[in-house]
CSV table of C-alpha atoms in Angstrom, one decimal:
chain,number,residue,atom,x,y,z
A,1,MET,CA,-19.3,-102.3,29.3
A,2,ARG,CA,-16.6,-99.8,31.4
A,3,ILE,CA,-15.1,-101.6,34.5
A,4,SER,CA,-12.9,-98.9,37.0
A,5,ARG,CA,-11.5,-99.2,40.4
A,6,TYR,CA,-11.7,-96.8,42.7
A,7,ARG,CA,-9.1,-96.2,46.0
A,8,GLY,CA,-9.6,-94.7,48.8
A,9,ALA,CA,-9.1,-93.6,52.4
A,10,SER,CA,-12.9,-95.2,53.2
A,11,LEU,CA,-16.0,-96.7,52.2
A,12,LYS,CA,-17.1,-93.6,51.9
A,13,GLU,CA,-14.5,-91.9,50.3
A,14,ALA,CA,-14.4,-94.6,47.8
A,15,LEU,CA,-18.4,-93.4,47.2
A,16,ALA,CA,-17.7,-90.5,46.0
A,17,ARG,CA,-15.4,-90.9,43.6
A,18,VAL,CA,-17.1,-93.3,41.7
A,19,LYS,CA,-20.5,-91.3,42.1
A,20,ALA,CA,-19.1,-88.1,40.9
A,21,GLU,CA,-17.5,-90.2,38.0
A,22,LEU,CA,-19.3,-92.6,37.5
A,23,GLY,CA,-22.8,-91.3,38.2
A,24,PRO,CA,-25.7,-92.8,40.2
A,25,GLU,CA,-26.1,-96.0,37.8
A,26,ALA,CA,-22.8,-97.5,38.4
A,27,VAL,CA,-22.9,-101.1,39.5
A,28,LEU,CA,-20.2,-102.5,42.6
A,29,LEU,CA,-18.9,-105.6,41.3
A,30,SER,CA,-16.6,-106.6,44.6
A,31,SER,CA,-14.9,-104.2,47.5
A,32,ARG,CA,-12.2,-105.1,49.6
A,33,THR,CA,-9.6,-104.4,52.2
A,34,LEU,CA,-6.1,-103.5,50.1
A,35,SER,CA,-3.4,-105.0,52.0
A,36,PRO,CA,-0.3,-103.2,53.4
A,37,LYS,CA,2.3,-104.1,50.3
A,38,GLU,CA,-0.8,-102.9,47.5
A,39,ALA,CA,-2.1,-99.6,49.7
A,40,LYS,CA,-0.8,-96.4,49.3
A,41,PRO,CA,-0.6,-93.2,50.9
A,42,GLY,CA,-4.1,-92.3,51.7
A,43,GLN,CA,-5.2,-95.4,50.5
A,44,LYS,CA,-7.7,-98.4,52.6
A,45,VAL,CA,-9.8,-100.1,50.6
A,46,GLU,CA,-10.7,-100.4,46.6
A,47,LEU,CA,-14.2,-100.6,44.6
A,48,THR,CA,-14.7,-102.4,41.3
A,49,VAL,CA,-17.4,-100.9,39.8
A,50,ALA,CA,-18.9,-101.5,35.9
A,51,LEU,CA,-21.3,-99.1,33.9
A,52,ASP,CA,-22.6,-100.4,31.1
A,53,GLU,CA,-23.1,-96.9,28.4
A,54,LYS,CA,-24.2,-98.9,25.5
A,55,PHE,CA,-27.5,-100.2,27.1
A,56,PRO,CA,-31.2,-98.9,25.3
A,57,ASP,CA,-33.2,-96.9,27.9
A,58,GLY,CA,-36.4,-95.4,27.7
A,59,PRO,CA,-39.9,-96.8,27.1
A,60,GLY,CA,-39.2,-96.9,23.6
A,61,GLY,CA,-37.1,-98.9,22.3
A,62,GLY,CA,-35.4,-102.4,22.4
A,63,SER,CA,-37.2,-105.7,21.7
A,64,LEU,CA,-39.3,-107.6,24.6
A,65,GLU,CA,-36.4,-109.3,25.3
A,66,GLU,CA,-34.2,-106.4,26.0
A,67,LYS,CA,-37.2,-104.5,27.6
A,68,LEU,CA,-37.3,-108.0,30.2
A,69,CYS,CA,-33.7,-107.8,30.6
A,70,LEU,CA,-33.4,-104.3,31.7
A,71,ASN,CA,-36.0,-104.4,33.9
A,72,GLN,CA,-33.8,-107.1,35.8
A,73,ILE,CA,-31.1,-104.8,35.3
A,74,ARG,CA,-33.1,-101.9,37.3
A,75,GLU,CA,-33.6,-104.3,40.1
A,76,ASP,CA,-30.8,-105.3,40.4
A,77,LEU,CA,-29.5,-102.2,40.4
A,78,SER,CA,-32.3,-101.1,43.0
A,79,HIS,CA,-30.9,-104.1,45.2
A,80,ILE,CA,-27.8,-103.2,44.6
A,81,ARG,CA,-27.7,-100.0,45.7
A,82,GLY,CA,-29.3,-101.0,49.0
A,83,LEU,CA,-26.1,-102.8,49.8
A,84,LEU,CA,-23.9,-100.1,49.2
A,85,ALA,CA,-26.1,-97.9,51.6
A,86,ALA,CA,-26.0,-100.0,54.1
A,87,THR,CA,-22.4,-100.5,53.8
A,88,ALA,CA,-22.2,-96.9,53.8
A,89,ALA,CA,-25.0,-96.6,56.3
A,90,LYS,CA,-22.9,-98.4,59.6
A,91,GLU,CA,-20.2,-95.5,58.4
A,92,PHE,CA,-22.2,-92.1,58.5
A,93,ILE,CA,-23.8,-93.5,61.1
A,94,PRO,CA,-21.6,-92.3,64.2
A,95,GLN,CA,-21.4,-89.3,62.5
A,96,LEU,CA,-25.1,-89.1,62.5
A,97,VAL,CA,-25.6,-89.6,66.0
A,98,ARG,CA,-22.2,-88.9,66.8
A,99,SER,CA,-22.4,-89.8,71.1
A,100,ASN,CA,-25.7,-90.5,71.1
A,101,SER,CA,-25.7,-94.7,72.2
A,102,SER,CA,-30.3,-94.7,72.6
A,103,LEU,CA,-30.4,-93.0,68.5
A,104,ARG,CA,-27.3,-95.9,68.0
A,105,LEU,CA,-28.9,-98.8,69.4
A,106,PHE,CA,-32.8,-98.5,68.0
A,107,PHE,CA,-30.8,-97.4,64.7
A,108,GLU,CA,-29.3,-101.0,64.7
A,109,ARG,CA,-32.3,-102.5,65.3
A,110,LEU,CA,-34.1,-101.6,62.7
A,111,LEU,CA,-30.8,-102.9,60.6
A,112,ALA,CA,-31.0,-105.9,62.7
A,113,ALA,CA,-34.7,-106.3,61.3
A,114,GLY,CA,-34.3,-106.2,57.5
A,115,VAL,CA,-35.1,-102.7,57.7
A,116,GLU,CA,-32.8,-101.0,54.4
A,117,ALA,CA,-30.8,-98.3,55.8
A,118,ARG,CA,-31.7,-95.7,54.0
A,119,LEU,CA,-35.0,-95.6,55.4
A,120,ALA,CA,-33.8,-97.1,59.1
A,121,LEU,CA,-31.9,-93.5,58.5
A,122,GLU,CA,-34.9,-91.0,57.6
A,123,LEU,CA,-36.8,-92.6,60.5
A,124,ILE,CA,-33.9,-92.2,63.3
A,125,GLU,CA,-33.2,-88.6,61.0
A,126,SER,CA,-36.9,-87.0,61.2
A,127,LEU,CA,-37.2,-88.3,65.5
A,128,MET,CA,-33.7,-86.0,66.3
A,129,PRO,CA,-35.6,-82.5,65.9
A,130,ARG,CA,-37.8,-83.8,68.3
A,131,LEU,CA,-35.6,-84.6,70.7
A,132,PRO,CA,-33.0,-83.0,73.6
A,133,ALA,CA,-29.6,-83.5,72.8
A,134,ARG,CA,-29.2,-87.1,75.0
A,135,PRO,CA,-32.0,-88.6,75.1
A,136,GLY,CA,-32.3,-92.0,77.2
A,137,VAL,CA,-33.4,-95.2,75.1
A,138,GLU,CA,-37.3,-94.8,76.2
A,139,LEU,CA,-37.8,-91.4,74.8
A,140,VAL,CA,-36.4,-93.0,71.9
A,141,HIS,CA,-38.7,-95.8,71.8
A,142,GLN,CA,-41.3,-93.7,72.3
A,143,GLU,CA,-40.7,-91.3,70.1
A,144,LEU,CA,-39.5,-94.3,66.9
A,145,SER,CA,-43.1,-96.4,67.5
A,146,ARG,CA,-44.9,-93.0,67.2
A,147,VAL,CA,-43.4,-92.2,64.2
A,148,LEU,CA,-43.7,-95.4,62.8
A,149,SER,CA,-47.4,-95.7,63.4
A,150,GLN,CA,-48.0,-92.3,61.7
A,151,ALA,CA,-45.7,-94.7,58.8
A,152,LEU,CA,-47.8,-98.1,59.4
A,153,VAL,CA,-51.1,-98.2,58.1
A,154,VAL,CA,-53.3,-100.3,58.1
A,155,ALA,CA,-56.5,-101.3,57.2
A,156,ALA,CA,-60.4,-101.8,58.6
A,157,PRO,CA,-61.5,-104.6,56.6
A,158,GLU,CA,-63.9,-105.8,59.4
A,159,ALA,CA,-66.3,-102.5,59.6
A,160,GLY,CA,-69.4,-104.2,58.7
A,161,LYS,CA,-68.9,-103.3,54.9
A,162,PRO,CA,-69.5,-105.4,51.8
A,163,ILE,CA,-65.7,-107.2,50.9
A,164,ARG,CA,-64.8,-107.8,47.2
A,165,TRP,CA,-61.0,-109.0,47.2
A,166,ALA,CA,-59.0,-110.8,45.0
A,167,LEU,CA,-56.3,-112.1,46.2
A,168,VAL,CA,-52.9,-111.7,43.8
A,169,GLY,CA,-49.2,-112.4,44.7
A,170,PRO,CA,-46.2,-114.8,43.2
A,171,THR,CA,-46.7,-118.3,43.6
A,172,GLY,CA,-45.7,-119.9,47.0
A,173,THR,CA,-47.7,-116.9,48.8
A,174,GLY,CA,-50.1,-119.6,50.8
A,175,LYS,CA,-53.4,-117.3,49.0
A,176,THR,CA,-55.6,-120.2,49.1
A,177,THR,CA,-54.9,-120.8,52.4
A,178,THR,CA,-55.1,-117.6,53.7
A,179,LEU,CA,-58.1,-117.0,51.5
A,180,ALA,CA,-60.1,-120.1,53.8
A,181,LYS,CA,-58.5,-118.4,56.8
A,182,LEU,CA,-60.4,-115.2,55.6
A,183,ALA,CA,-63.8,-117.5,54.5
A,184,ALA,CA,-63.6,-118.3,58.0
A,185,ARG,CA,-62.9,-115.6,59.9
A,186,PHE,CA,-65.7,-113.8,58.2
A,187,ALA,CA,-68.1,-116.8,58.2
A,188,LEU,CA,-68.0,-119.3,60.9
A,189,SER,CA,-66.3,-116.1,63.9
A,190,GLN,CA,-69.1,-113.2,62.4
A,191,GLY,CA,-71.7,-115.3,61.1
A,192,ARG,CA,-71.3,-113.2,57.4
A,193,SER,CA,-73.1,-114.2,54.1
A,194,VAL,CA,-69.4,-115.9,52.3
A,195,GLY,CA,-68.7,-116.9,48.5
A,196,LEU,CA,-65.8,-117.7,47.3
A,197,ILE,CA,-64.3,-117.8,43.2
A,198,SER,CA,-61.5,-120.3,42.2
A,199,VAL,CA,-59.7,-118.6,39.0
A,200,ASP,CA,-56.5,-120.3,39.7
A,201,ASN,CA,-56.4,-122.8,36.7
A,202,TYR,CA,-52.3,-123.1,36.8
A,203,ARG,CA,-51.9,-125.2,39.9
A,204,LEU,CA,-53.0,-129.3,40.2
A,205,ALA,CA,-55.8,-129.1,42.1
A,206,ALA,CA,-56.2,-125.5,43.3
A,207,THR,CA,-59.6,-125.6,42.6
A,208,GLU,CA,-60.5,-128.9,44.8
A,209,GLN,CA,-58.8,-128.0,47.6
A,210,LEU,CA,-60.9,-124.3,47.2
A,211,SER,CA,-63.9,-126.1,47.0
A,212,ALA,CA,-63.0,-128.9,49.7
A,213,TYR,CA,-62.4,-125.5,52.0
A,214,GLY,CA,-65.8,-124.2,50.5
A,215,ARG,CA,-68.0,-128.0,51.2
A,216,LEU,CA,-66.4,-128.5,55.1
A,217,MET,CA,-67.5,-124.0,56.0
A,218,GLY,CA,-70.6,-124.5,53.8
A,219,LEU,CA,-69.6,-122.2,51.3
A,220,GLU,CA,-70.6,-121.9,48.0
A,221,VAL,CA,-68.7,-122.1,45.6
A,222,LYS,CA,-67.9,-120.9,42.1
A,223,VAL,CA,-65.4,-121.7,39.0
A,224,ALA,CA,-63.9,-119.2,36.3
A,225,TYR,CA,-61.6,-119.5,33.4
A,226,ASN,CA,-62.0,-116.7,32.2
A,227,ARG,CA,-63.0,-112.4,32.4
A,228,ASP,CA,-66.1,-112.8,31.5
A,229,GLU,CA,-66.7,-115.7,34.0
A,230,VAL,CA,-65.1,-113.6,37.1
A,231,ARG,CA,-67.6,-111.4,36.5
A,232,GLN,CA,-70.6,-113.8,36.1
A,233,ALA,CA,-69.3,-115.4,39.5
A,234,LEU,CA,-69.3,-111.6,41.0
A,235,GLN,CA,-73.0,-111.4,39.5
A,236,ALA,CA,-74.0,-114.2,41.0
A,237,LEU,CA,-72.6,-113.7,44.7
A,238,ARG,CA,-73.6,-110.5,44.8
A,239,GLU,CA,-76.2,-111.5,47.9
A,240,ARG,CA,-73.0,-112.5,49.8
A,241,GLU,CA,-71.6,-109.4,52.7
A,242,VAL,CA,-68.4,-111.1,51.3
A,243,VAL,CA,-66.5,-112.8,48.3
A,244,LEU,CA,-63.4,-113.4,48.1
A,245,VAL,CA,-61.4,-115.2,45.1
A,246,ASP,CA,-58.5,-117.4,44.0
A,247,THR,CA,-55.9,-116.6,41.7
A,248,ALA,CA,-53.4,-118.5,40.1
A,249,GLY,CA,-50.1,-117.4,41.4
A,250,ARG,CA,-48.3,-115.1,38.7
A,251,SER,CA,-44.3,-114.5,38.7
A,252,PRO,CA,-43.4,-110.5,38.1
A,253,ASN,CA,-41.2,-110.8,36.3
A,254,HIS,CA,-43.2,-112.7,32.9
A,255,LEU,CA,-45.1,-109.8,31.7
A,256,LEU,CA,-47.2,-112.5,30.2
A,257,ASN,CA,-49.4,-113.4,33.0
A,258,MET,CA,-49.6,-109.9,34.5
A,259,ASN,CA,-51.5,-108.8,31.5
A,260,GLU,CA,-53.6,-111.4,31.9
A,261,LEU,CA,-54.8,-111.1,35.4
A,262,LYS,CA,-55.3,-107.4,34.4
A,263,MET,CA,-57.5,-108.8,32.3
A,264,LEU,CA,-59.4,-111.5,33.7
A,265,LEU,CA,-59.5,-108.8,37.3
A,266,GLY,CA,-58.7,-105.3,35.6
A,267,ASP,CA,-63.0,-103.9,35.7
A,268,ALA,CA,-64.9,-106.1,37.7
A,269,ALA,CA,-66.8,-103.6,39.8
A,270,GLY,CA,-65.4,-103.4,43.1
A,271,LEU,CA,-63.3,-106.5,43.5
A,272,GLU,CA,-60.1,-104.7,45.2
A,273,LYS,CA,-56.8,-106.5,45.1
A,274,TRP,CA,-54.9,-107.6,48.2
A,275,LEU,CA,-51.4,-108.8,47.7
A,276,VAL,CA,-49.7,-111.7,49.9
A,277,LEU,CA,-46.5,-111.6,50.3
A,278,PRO,CA,-44.3,-114.1,52.9
A,279,ALA,CA,-42.1,-113.3,55.1
A,280,THR,CA,-39.7,-115.5,54.3
A,281,SER,CA,-38.9,-113.7,50.6
A,282,LYS,CA,-35.5,-111.6,50.8
A,283,ASP,CA,-36.2,-107.5,50.3
A,284,ARG,CA,-35.6,-107.7,46.1
A,285,ASP,CA,-38.3,-109.6,45.6
A,286,LEU,CA,-41.1,-108.4,47.3
A,287,ALA,CA,-39.7,-105.2,46.4
A,288,ALA,CA,-39.9,-106.6,42.7
A,289,ALA,CA,-43.0,-108.2,43.5
A,290,THR,CA,-45.0,-104.9,45.0
A,291,ARG,CA,-44.2,-102.8,42.2
A,292,ARG,CA,-44.8,-105.1,39.1
A,293,PHE,CA,-48.1,-106.5,41.1
A,294,MET,CA,-49.7,-102.3,42.2
A,295,GLU,CA,-50.2,-102.5,37.7
A,296,VAL,CA,-53.2,-104.5,39.1
A,297,GLY,CA,-54.6,-101.7,41.3
A,298,LEU,CA,-53.6,-102.5,44.9
A,299,SER,CA,-55.3,-102.2,47.6
A,300,GLY,CA,-52.7,-103.6,50.2
A,301,LEU,CA,-51.1,-106.1,51.3
A,302,ILE,CA,-51.6,-109.1,53.6
A,303,PHE,CA,-48.6,-111.0,55.3
A,304,THR,CA,-47.6,-115.1,55.7
A,305,LYS,CA,-46.0,-116.8,56.6
A,306,LEU,CA,-44.6,-114.8,59.8
A,307,ASP,CA,-43.9,-117.8,62.3
A,308,GLU,CA,-41.0,-119.3,59.7
A,309,THR,CA,-38.4,-116.8,59.8
A,310,ASP,CA,-37.8,-114.3,63.3
A,311,ARG,CA,-36.9,-110.8,60.5
A,312,TYR,CA,-39.9,-109.0,59.5
A,313,GLY,CA,-37.7,-105.6,57.9
A,314,ASP,CA,-38.6,-106.8,54.9
A,315,LEU,CA,-42.3,-106.8,55.1
A,316,ILE,CA,-42.4,-103.1,56.5
A,317,ASN,CA,-39.9,-101.9,53.5
A,318,GLN,CA,-42.4,-102.4,51.0
A,319,VAL,CA,-45.0,-100.5,53.9
A,320,LEU,CA,-43.0,-97.8,53.8
A,321,ARG,CA,-41.7,-97.8,50.5
A,322,PHE,CA,-44.8,-98.1,48.4
A,323,ARG,CA,-47.3,-96.4,51.1
A,324,LEU,CA,-50.1,-99.5,51.3
A,325,PRO,CA,-52.1,-100.9,53.9
A,326,VAL,CA,-51.5,-103.6,55.5
A,327,ALA,CA,-54.6,-106.0,56.3
A,328,TYR,CA,-54.0,-109.2,58.3
A,329,LEU,CA,-51.5,-111.0,59.8
A,330,SER,CA,-51.1,-114.6,59.2
A,331,SER,CA,-48.6,-117.0,61.1
A,332,GLY,CA,-49.2,-121.0,60.9
A,333,GLN,CA,-51.2,-123.1,58.6
A,334,ARG,CA,-54.6,-123.8,61.3
A,335,VAL,CA,-57.7,-122.3,59.8
A,336,PRO,CA,-59.1,-119.6,60.4
A,337,GLU,CA,-56.4,-119.2,64.0
A,338,ASP,CA,-53.8,-118.3,62.1
A,339,LEU,CA,-54.4,-115.3,60.7
A,340,VAL,CA,-55.2,-111.7,62.9
A,341,PRO,CA,-56.0,-108.3,62.1
A,342,ALA,CA,-52.8,-106.6,61.5
A,343,THR,CA,-52.9,-103.5,63.9
A,344,ARG,CA,-50.2,-100.8,64.1
A,345,GLU,CA,-48.7,-102.4,67.4
A,346,ARG,CA,-48.5,-105.6,65.7
A,347,LEU,CA,-46.3,-104.1,62.9
A,348,LEU,CA,-44.2,-102.2,65.7
A,349,ARG,CA,-43.7,-105.7,67.4
A,350,LEU,CA,-42.3,-107.5,64.6
A,351,VAL,CA,-39.9,-104.4,63.8
A,352,LEU,CA,-38.8,-103.3,67.0
A,353,ASP,CA,-38.7,-106.6,68.7
A,354,GLY,CA,-39.5,-109.2,66.0
A,355,GLN,CA,-42.0,-111.0,67.9
A,356,ALA,CA,-44.4,-112.5,65.1
A,357,PRO,CA,-48.6,-111.5,66.1
A,358,PRO,CA,-49.8,-114.1,69.4
A,359,LYS,CA,-53.0,-116.3,67.8
A,360,GLU,CA,-55.9,-114.3,68.2
A,361,ARG,CA,-58.2,-114.5,71.3
A,362,ALA,CA,-62.4,-114.2,71.3
A,363,ASP,CA,-61.5,-110.7,73.3
A,364,ASP,CA,-59.1,-108.8,70.5
A,365,LYS,CA,-60.1,-105.6,70.1
A,366,THR,CA,-59.3,-104.5,65.7
A,367,GLU,CA,-57.2,-101.6,65.1
A,368,GLY,CA,-58.7,-99.1,62.6
């Protein structure tokens, strides 16, 4: 492990030295402003960085424990680079927008919402060729909304086609409650025939909870304990217009759990996997979960617990990074009122205005 210190007149200068000498794999340990007694001419900040030059890399080498450790280190590096980008962006943005207060306003609004600095910069930079030298706030808002609308893809699961969805995700994201909301929406509000399958055999009383929802709504509930039983349950419910599968929460850091999930669901014909992510989780954890669950073949995302925070950029980061569509937004415990279809307008309000989606009215229109 090599630990080094770099000084410079600015954070930008010190970072440039780190990058030039150690490359992008260097890990920032700390940063500080030098006191007048410590600083030499041309020095204001000091960075302490580390570089492990001996850690095994590549898919072939290392034990399972080493690979798990390496995966965690890579996640840490990604997180640290994001923090560096956020810090550096505050220094770069005045140069980027010069004296343009409108661009600065929306860049800072994106950062405040939790959008990763690199993604926020890309969005702001993409606007500049389309704008006059000194655009007003309304024009920037209009152009940013247009760019985000193109990037924030939404799903349209209510177009009448058959639905075969398995809800997957880490523990505590609200999968079972979300599944109940979806079932009520399709069965009670739309009059579609719905069947439920529980393969959550880890959480205490999970099957009983789903069965209770099924009894309340008059829906058939199947329980499956292995891959063959999942396929048998899907076959038994083949006449249903909608089949929803509740799965156990899986830690994205446990390879065995993820492999088991792939074994259960991987080759079930026509079964889509939708990742349920809570608004209360950190960007780093959301990104790690999304990246790992993509191994099971994700169709898209469902966001939950929007009522428990007012910072939604961490969710939007996943849409921008992984280009996955969003199907639904959930903001409460009521079934099914606290679930609404995702629309581009609702996603825009999350990131630009910090507004959770309103409760759906009977005349609510959905957007494809």
